[in-house]
Short mmCIF file of C-alpha atoms and ligand atoms in Angstrom, two decimals:
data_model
loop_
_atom_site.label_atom_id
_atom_site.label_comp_id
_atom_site.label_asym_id
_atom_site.label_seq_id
_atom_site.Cartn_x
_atom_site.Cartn_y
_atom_site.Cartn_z
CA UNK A 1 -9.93 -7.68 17.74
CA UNK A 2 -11.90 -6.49 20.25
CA UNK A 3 -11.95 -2.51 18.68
CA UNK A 4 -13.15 -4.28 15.60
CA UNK A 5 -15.82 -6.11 16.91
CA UNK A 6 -16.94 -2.91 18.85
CA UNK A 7 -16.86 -1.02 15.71
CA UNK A 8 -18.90 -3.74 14.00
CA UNK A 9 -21.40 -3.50 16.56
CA UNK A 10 -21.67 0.67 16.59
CA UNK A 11 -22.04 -0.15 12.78
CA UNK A 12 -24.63 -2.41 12.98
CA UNK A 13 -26.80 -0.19 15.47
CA UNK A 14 -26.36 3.07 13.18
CA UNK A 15 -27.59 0.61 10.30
CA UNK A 16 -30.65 -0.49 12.02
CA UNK A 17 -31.44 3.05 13.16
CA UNK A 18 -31.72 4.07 9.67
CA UNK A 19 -32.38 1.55 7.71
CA UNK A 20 -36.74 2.12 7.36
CA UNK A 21 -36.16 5.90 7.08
CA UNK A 22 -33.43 5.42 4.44
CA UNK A 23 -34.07 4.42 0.61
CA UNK A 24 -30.55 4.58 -0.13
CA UNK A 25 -29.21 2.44 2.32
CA UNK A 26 -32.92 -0.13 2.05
CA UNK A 27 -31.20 -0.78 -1.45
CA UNK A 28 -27.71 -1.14 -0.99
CA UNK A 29 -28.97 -3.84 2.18
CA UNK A 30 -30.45 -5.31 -0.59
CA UNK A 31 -27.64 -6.26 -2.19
CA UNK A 32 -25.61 -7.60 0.90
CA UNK A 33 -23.42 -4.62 0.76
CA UNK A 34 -21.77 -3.96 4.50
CA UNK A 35 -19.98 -1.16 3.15
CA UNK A 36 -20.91 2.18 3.50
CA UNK A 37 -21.07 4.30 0.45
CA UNK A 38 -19.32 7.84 0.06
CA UNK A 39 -21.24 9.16 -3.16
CA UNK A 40 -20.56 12.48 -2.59
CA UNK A 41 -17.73 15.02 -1.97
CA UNK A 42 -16.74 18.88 -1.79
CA UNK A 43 -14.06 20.76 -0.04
CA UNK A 44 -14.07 24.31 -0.15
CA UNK A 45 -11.87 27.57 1.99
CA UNK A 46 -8.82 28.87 2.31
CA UNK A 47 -5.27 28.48 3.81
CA UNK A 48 -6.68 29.59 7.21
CA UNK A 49 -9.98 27.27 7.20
CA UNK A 50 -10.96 24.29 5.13
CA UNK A 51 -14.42 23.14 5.18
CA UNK A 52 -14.52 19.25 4.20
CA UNK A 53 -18.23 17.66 3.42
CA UNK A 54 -18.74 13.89 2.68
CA UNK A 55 -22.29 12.45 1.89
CA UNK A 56 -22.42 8.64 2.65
CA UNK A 57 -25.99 6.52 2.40
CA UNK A 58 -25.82 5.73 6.27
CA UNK A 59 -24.23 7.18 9.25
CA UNK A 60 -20.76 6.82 9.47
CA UNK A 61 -18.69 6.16 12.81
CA UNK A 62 -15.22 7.96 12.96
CA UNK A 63 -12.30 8.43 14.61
CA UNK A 64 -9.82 11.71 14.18
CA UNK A 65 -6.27 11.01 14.96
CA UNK A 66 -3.28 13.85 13.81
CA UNK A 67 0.02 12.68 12.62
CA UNK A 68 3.25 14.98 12.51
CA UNK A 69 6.24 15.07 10.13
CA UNK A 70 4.85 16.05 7.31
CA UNK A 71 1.17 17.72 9.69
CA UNK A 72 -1.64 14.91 8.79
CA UNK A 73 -5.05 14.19 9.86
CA UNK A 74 -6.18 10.91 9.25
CA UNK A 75 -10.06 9.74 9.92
CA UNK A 76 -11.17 6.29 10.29
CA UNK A 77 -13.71 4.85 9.15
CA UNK A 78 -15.35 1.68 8.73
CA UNK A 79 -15.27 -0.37 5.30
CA UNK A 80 -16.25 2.50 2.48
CA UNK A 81 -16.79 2.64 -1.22
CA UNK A 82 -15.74 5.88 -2.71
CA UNK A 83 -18.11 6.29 -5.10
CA UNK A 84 -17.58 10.27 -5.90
CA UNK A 85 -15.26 12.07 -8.96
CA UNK A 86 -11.72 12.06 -7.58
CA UNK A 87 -11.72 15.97 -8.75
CA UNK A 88 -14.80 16.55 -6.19
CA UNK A 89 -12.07 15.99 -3.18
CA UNK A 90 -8.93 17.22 -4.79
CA UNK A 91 -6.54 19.06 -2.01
CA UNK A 92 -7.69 22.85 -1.46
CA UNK A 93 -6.79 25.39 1.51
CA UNK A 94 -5.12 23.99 4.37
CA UNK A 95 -4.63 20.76 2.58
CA UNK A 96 -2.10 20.09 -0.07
CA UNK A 97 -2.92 16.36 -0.65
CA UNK A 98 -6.02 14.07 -0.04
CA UNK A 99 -5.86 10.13 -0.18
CA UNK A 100 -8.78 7.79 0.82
CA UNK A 101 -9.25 4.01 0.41
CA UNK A 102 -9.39 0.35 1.80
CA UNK A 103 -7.52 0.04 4.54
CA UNK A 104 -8.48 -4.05 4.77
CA UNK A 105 -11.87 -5.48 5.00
CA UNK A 106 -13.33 -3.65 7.89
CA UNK A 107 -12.14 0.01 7.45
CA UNK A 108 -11.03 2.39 5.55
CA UNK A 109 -9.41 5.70 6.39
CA UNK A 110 -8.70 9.27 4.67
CA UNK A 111 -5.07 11.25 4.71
CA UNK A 112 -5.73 14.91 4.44
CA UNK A 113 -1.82 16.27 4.22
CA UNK A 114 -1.78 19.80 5.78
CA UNK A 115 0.36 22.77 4.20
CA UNK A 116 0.65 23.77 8.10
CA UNK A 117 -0.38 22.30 11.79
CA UNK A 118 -4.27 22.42 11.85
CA UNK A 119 -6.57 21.17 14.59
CA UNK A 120 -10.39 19.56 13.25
CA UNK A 121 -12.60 22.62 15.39
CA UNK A 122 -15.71 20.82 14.33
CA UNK A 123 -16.37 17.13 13.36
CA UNK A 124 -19.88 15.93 13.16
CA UNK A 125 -22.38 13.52 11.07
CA UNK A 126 -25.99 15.42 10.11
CA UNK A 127 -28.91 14.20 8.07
CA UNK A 128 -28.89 15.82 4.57
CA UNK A 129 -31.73 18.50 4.16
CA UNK A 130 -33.52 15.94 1.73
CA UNK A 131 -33.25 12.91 4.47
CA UNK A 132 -31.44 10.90 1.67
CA UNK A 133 -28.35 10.37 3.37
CA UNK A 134 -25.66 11.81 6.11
CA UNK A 135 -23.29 13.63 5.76
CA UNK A 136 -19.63 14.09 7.69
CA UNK A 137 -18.70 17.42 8.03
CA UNK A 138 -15.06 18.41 8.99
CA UNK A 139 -13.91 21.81 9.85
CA UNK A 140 -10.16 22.42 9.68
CA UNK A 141 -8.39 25.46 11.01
CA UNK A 142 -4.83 26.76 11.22
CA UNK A 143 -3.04 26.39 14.53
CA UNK A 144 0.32 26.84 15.64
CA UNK A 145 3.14 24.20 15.86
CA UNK A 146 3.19 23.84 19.89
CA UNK A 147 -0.83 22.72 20.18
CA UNK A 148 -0.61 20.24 17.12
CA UNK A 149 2.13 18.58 18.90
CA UNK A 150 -0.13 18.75 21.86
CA UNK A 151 -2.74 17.04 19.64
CA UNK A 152 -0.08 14.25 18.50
CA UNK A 153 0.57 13.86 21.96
CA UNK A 154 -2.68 13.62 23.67
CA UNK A 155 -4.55 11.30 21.42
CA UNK A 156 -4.85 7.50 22.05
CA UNK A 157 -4.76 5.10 19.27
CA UNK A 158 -7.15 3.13 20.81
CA UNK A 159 -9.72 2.97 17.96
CA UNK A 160 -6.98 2.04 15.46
CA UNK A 161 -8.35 -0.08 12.96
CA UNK A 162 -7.59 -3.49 12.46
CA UNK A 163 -5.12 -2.68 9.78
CA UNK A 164 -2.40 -1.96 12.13
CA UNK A 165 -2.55 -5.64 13.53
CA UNK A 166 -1.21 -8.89 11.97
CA UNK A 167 -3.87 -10.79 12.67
CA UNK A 168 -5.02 -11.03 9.17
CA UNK A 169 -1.94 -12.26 7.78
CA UNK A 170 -2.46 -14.88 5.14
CA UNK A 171 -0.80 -18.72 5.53
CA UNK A 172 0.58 -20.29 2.48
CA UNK A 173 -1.10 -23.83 2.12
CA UNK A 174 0.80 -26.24 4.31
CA UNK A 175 4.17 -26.34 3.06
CA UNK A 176 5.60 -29.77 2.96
CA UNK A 177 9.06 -30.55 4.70
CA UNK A 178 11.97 -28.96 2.92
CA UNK A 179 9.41 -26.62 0.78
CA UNK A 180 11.13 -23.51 -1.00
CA UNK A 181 9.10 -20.84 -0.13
CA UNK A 182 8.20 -17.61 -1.89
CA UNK A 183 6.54 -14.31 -0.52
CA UNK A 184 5.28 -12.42 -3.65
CA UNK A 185 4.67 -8.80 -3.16
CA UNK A 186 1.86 -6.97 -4.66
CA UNK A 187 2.93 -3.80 -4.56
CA UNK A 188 0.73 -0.43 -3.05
CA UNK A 189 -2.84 -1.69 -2.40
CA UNK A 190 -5.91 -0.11 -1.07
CA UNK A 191 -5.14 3.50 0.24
CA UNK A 192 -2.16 3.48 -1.45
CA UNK A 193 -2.96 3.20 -5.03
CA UNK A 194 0.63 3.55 -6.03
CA UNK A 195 1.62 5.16 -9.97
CA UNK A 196 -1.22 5.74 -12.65
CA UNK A 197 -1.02 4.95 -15.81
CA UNK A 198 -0.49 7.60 -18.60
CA UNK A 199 -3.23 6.35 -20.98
CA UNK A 200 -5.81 3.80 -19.50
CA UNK A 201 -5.20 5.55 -16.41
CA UNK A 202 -4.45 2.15 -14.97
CA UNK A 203 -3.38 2.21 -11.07
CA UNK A 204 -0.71 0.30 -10.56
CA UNK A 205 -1.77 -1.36 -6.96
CA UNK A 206 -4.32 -3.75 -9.27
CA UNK A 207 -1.29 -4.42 -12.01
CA UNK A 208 0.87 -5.75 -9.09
CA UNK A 209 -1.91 -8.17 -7.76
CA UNK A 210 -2.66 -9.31 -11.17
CA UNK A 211 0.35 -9.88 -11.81
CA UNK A 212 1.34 -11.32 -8.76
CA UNK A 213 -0.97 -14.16 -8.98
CA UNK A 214 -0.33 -15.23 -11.84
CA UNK A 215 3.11 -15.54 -10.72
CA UNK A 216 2.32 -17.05 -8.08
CA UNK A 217 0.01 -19.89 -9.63
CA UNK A 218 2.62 -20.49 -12.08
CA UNK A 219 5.37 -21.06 -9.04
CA UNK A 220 2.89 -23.29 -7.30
CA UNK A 221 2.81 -25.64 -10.28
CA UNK A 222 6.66 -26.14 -9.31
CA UNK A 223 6.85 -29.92 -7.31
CA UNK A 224 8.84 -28.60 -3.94
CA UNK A 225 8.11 -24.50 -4.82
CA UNK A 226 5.19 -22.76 -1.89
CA UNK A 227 4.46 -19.36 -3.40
CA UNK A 228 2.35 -17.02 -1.63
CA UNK A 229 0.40 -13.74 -1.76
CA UNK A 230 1.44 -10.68 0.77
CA UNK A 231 -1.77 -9.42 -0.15
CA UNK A 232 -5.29 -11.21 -1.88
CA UNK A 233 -7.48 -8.19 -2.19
CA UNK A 234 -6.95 -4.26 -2.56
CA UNK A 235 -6.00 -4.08 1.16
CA UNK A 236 -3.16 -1.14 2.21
CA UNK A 237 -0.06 -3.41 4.28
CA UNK A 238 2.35 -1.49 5.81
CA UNK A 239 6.06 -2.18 4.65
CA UNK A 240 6.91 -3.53 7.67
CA UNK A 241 4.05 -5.35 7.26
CA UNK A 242 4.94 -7.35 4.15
CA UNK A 243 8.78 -7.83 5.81
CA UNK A 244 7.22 -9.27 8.71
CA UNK A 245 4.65 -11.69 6.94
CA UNK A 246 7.32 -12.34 4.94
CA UNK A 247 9.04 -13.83 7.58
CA UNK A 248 6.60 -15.34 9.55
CA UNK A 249 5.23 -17.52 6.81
CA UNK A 250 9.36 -18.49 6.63
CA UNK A 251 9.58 -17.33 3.26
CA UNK A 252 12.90 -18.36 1.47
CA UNK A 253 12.59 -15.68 -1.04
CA UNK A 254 10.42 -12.08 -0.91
CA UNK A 255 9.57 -10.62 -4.35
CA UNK A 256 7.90 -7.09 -4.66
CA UNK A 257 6.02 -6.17 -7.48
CA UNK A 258 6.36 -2.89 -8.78
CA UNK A 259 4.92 -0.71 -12.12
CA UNK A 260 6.16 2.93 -11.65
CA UNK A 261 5.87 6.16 -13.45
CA UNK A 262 9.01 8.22 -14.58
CA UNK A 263 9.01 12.13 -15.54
CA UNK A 264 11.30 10.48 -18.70
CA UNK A 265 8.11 8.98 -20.63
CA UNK A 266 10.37 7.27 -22.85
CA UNK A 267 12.03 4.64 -20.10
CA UNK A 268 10.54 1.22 -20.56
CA UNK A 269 11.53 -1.78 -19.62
CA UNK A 270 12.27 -4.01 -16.74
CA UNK A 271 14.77 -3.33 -13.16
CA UNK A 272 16.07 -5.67 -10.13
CA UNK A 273 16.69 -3.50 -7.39
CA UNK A 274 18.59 -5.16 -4.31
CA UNK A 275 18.63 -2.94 -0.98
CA UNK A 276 21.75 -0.51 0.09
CA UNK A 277 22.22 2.06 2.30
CA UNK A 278 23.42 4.19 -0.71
CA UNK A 279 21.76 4.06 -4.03
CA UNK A 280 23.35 3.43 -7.24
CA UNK A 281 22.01 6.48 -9.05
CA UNK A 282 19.81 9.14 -8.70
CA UNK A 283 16.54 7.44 -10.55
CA UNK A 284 16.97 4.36 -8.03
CA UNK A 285 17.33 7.17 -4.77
CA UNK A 286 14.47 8.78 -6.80
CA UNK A 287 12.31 5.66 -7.12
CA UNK A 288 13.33 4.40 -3.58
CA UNK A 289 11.98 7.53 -2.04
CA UNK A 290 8.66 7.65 -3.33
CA UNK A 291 8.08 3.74 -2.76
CA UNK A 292 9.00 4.53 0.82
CA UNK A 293 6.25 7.18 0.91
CA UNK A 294 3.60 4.46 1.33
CA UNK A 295 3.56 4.66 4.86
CA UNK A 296 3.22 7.97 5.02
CA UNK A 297 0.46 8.09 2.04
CA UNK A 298 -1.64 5.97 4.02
CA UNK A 299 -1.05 7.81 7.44
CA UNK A 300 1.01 4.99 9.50
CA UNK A 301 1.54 6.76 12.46
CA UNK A 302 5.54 5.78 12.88
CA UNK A 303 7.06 2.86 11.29
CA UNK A 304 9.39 1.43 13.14
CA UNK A 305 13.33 1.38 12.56
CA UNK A 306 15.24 -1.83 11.91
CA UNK A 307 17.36 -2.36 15.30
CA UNK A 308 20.49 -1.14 15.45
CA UNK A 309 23.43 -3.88 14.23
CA UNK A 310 24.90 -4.84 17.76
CA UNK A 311 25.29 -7.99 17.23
CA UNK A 312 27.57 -9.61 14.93
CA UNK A 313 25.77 -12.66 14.50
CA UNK A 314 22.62 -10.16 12.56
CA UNK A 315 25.27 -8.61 10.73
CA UNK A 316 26.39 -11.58 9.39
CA UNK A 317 23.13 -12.67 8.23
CA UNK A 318 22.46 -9.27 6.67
CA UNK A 319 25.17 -9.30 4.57
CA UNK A 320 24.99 -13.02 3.41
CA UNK A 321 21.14 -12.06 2.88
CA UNK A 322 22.21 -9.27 0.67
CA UNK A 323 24.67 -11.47 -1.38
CA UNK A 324 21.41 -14.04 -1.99
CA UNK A 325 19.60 -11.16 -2.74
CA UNK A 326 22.01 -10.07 -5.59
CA UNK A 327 22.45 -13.29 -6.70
CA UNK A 328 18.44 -14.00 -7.19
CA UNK A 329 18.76 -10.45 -9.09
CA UNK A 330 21.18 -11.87 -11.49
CA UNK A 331 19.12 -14.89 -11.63
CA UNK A 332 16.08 -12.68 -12.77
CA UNK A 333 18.25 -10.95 -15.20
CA UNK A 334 19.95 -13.80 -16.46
CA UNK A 335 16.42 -15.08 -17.34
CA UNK A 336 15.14 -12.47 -19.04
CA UNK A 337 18.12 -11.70 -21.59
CA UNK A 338 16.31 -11.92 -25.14
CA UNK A 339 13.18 -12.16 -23.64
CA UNK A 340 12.09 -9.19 -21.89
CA UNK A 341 12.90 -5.52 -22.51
CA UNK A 342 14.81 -3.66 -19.92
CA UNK A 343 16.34 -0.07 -19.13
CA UNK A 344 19.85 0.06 -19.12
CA UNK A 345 22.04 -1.14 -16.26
CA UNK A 346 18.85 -3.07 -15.10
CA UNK A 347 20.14 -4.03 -11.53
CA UNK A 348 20.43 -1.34 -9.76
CA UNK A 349 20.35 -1.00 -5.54
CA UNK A 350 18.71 1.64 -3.10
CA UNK A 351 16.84 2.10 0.56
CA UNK A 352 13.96 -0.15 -0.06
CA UNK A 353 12.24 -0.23 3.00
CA UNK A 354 10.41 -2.90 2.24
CA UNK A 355 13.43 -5.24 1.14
CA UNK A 356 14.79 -4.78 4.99
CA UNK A 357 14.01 -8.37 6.16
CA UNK A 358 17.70 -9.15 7.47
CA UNK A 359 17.17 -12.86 7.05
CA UNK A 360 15.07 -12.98 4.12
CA UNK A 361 16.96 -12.67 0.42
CA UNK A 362 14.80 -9.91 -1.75
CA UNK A 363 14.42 -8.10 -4.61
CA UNK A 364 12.01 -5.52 -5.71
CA UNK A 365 11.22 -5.51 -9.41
CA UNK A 366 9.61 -3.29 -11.81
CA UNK A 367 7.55 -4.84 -14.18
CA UNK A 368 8.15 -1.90 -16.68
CA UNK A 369 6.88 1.64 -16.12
CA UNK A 370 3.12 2.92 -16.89
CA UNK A 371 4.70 6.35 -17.54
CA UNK A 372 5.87 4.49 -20.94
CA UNK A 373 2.89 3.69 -23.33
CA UNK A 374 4.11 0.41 -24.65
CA UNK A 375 4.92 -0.63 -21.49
CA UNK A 376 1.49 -0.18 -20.05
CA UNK A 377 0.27 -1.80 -23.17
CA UNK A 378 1.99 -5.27 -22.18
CA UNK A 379 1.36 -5.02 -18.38
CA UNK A 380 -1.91 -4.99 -19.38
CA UNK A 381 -1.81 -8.11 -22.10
CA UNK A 382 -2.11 -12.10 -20.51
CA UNK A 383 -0.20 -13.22 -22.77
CA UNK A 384 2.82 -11.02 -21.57
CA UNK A 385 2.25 -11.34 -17.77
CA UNK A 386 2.19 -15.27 -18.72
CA UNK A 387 5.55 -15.31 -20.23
CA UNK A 388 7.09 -13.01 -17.50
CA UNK A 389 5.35 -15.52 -14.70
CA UNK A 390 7.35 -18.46 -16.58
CA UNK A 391 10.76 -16.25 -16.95
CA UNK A 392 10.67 -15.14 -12.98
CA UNK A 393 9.76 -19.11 -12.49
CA UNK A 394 12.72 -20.30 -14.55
CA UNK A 395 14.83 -18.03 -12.51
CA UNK A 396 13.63 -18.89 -8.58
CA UNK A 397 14.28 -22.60 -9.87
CA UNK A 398 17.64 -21.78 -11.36
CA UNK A 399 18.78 -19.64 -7.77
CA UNK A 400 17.49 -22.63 -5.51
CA UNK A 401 19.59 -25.49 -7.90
CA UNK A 402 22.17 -22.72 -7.07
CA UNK A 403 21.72 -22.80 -3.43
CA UNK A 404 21.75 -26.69 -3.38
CA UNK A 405 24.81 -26.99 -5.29
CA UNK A 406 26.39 -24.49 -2.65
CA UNK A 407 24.68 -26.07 0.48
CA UNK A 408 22.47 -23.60 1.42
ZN1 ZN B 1 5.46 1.01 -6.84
#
């Protein structure tokens, strides 16, 4: 909290400073807009230097950090809209992919993926040569393995941005005595903008919070069901992130909402997946991996194993966890049969990182796949996400009369 309100403070200075000399940034205070805006962008070298140039209406503050496993540099900065052509920044040289975005509310941070260890030789902010705006100016160069891991290890995370906190983890609305609660998972978000789809060009981070609301108005109409949001706005979380608000906010049930892409454009329909150390087939190991990637899109530094099983007691509760979770899969299954398309075998099980909560029953599911025309067509239509809302309601009420009946 206390980086954050330093940052804010830098921020507000470097606004003041240029806020007479500055049209640009006269206008966009204008308009109450706090965040600084990136409307320009060009990268240009080779595999032994990269030259990196972003124009933003005000002075930006940053921070450089590196990351190894794949070679990363990541640069923080405070709340941005990227307002340039995604083809004006598109990976060059030393870099084989680029990712920027929202990390929450107060920052927001670029990935630059390196094809080898680099070092940054020259960082700096300058005043265009018209005075409309500043511009950060990044020099990468090729080093060797040893002094990037010198780099890694030298650097302080001090300046980390609020992101990497859980202080701004939501709280359901009071939940009365003997409440079920429900997480529900919008999947991706912010930095992470997660599959795109094949004709509208859709990103699939805003499908899973649309959709995730309305699911989760529709469950809060339920007497004795407290649904929940992981995430309210375009905001990157962590996967441990989501496991852990999960279970602070003593969710009974954690749903993730997911709309890939698949190379196979004609797969549509809906899929459960339950977590296992070893997947069922090779499109849930496929789909597993690259869900797992977030992290690492949005340049999480490590993310922490789950602790080893040593005691019996947690391996207990895993597995009876995992035998809730495949039950609420069937559930979801059970309630969609005539009702909702879905790919063959549709429960199928894989390394979800982010359905690790030993103590929380979850399932991931995949709305249908914006690789698939038709599909993206109804993730897109209210009238489809309304029905699915009621189906995935039917079948959280149907698993909790289940639970009762059992004692649970
Ligand atoms: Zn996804």
């Amino acid at each position: 909290m206390r980086t954050k309100r330093i940052r804010a403070w830098l921020f507000a200075v470097a606004v003041a400073a240029t806020a007479s000399a500055s049209l640009v940034s006269h206008i966009a205070l204008a308009a109450g807009e706090k965040r600084l805006l990136a409307y320009g962008a060009r990268i240009v070298g080779d595999d032994a230097r990269t030259r990196i140039v972003i124009d933003f209406d005000r002075p930006p503050t940053f921070s450089i950090h590196y990351i190894a496993n794949p070679e990363r540099v990541v640069i923080d900065l405070p709340a941005t809209a990227f307002g340039f052509p995604a083809k004006d920044l598109e990976a060059r040289g030393l870099f084989k992919d680029i990712r920027y975005g929202t990390m929450d509310e107060d920052s927001a941070r670029i990935v630059l993926t390196a094809t080898k260890p680099v070092r940054i030789g020259l960082a700096k902010v300058q005043v265009d040569e018209g005075g409309k705006g500043q511009r950060l100016v990044l020099e990468a160069e090729m080093t060797d393995k040893a002094k990037f891991d010198e780099l890694v290890k030298a650097q302080s995370w001090d300046e980390q941005p609020s992101s990497q906190t859980t202080s701004t983890i939501p709280s359901p609305e009071k939940p009365g005595s003997g409440d079920f609660i429900v997480a529900v998972d919008a999947g991706h978000g912010g930095i992470d903008t997660g599959a795109i789809g094949v004709d509208t060009k859709t990103q699939e981070k805003d499908v899973t919070l649309a959709f995730a609301r309305i699911l989760a108005d529709r469950l809060n109409r339920e007497p004795g069901i407290k649904a929940f949001l992981t995430r309210t706005d375009d905001s990157f979380l962590s996967l441990s992130q989501r496991v852990e608000i999960a279970r602070q906010n003593h969710a009974a049930l954690f749903v993730s909402m997911h709309a890939d892409t698949l190379r196979q454009k004609d797969i549509r329909g809906a899929t459960v997946y339950t977590i296992s150390d070893k997947a069922s087939d090779k499109l849930a190991a496929d789909l597993a991996d690259r869900e797992n990637l977030s992290d690492q899109i949005a340049g999480t530094a490590t993310t922490t194993e789950p602790p080893e099983v040593a005691d019996i007691l947690l391996d207990l509760t895993r597995r009876e966890t995992q035998a809730f979770s495949i039950s609420l899969a069937e559930s979801v299954l059970a309630s969609f049969k005539d009702q909702v398309g879905t790919i063959n075998n549709p429960h199928r099980h894989a390394g979800f990182r982010v359905l690790q909560a030993p103590d929380v029953p979850s399932i991931l599911l995949e709305l249908g796949f914006l690789s698939n025309r038709e599909d993206e067509k109804l993730l897109l239509d209210d009238a489809w996400r309304t029905k699915m809302g009621g189906l995935l309601t039917e079948a959280v009420k149907h698993y909790r009369a289940a639970m009762v009946a059992n004692g649970g």
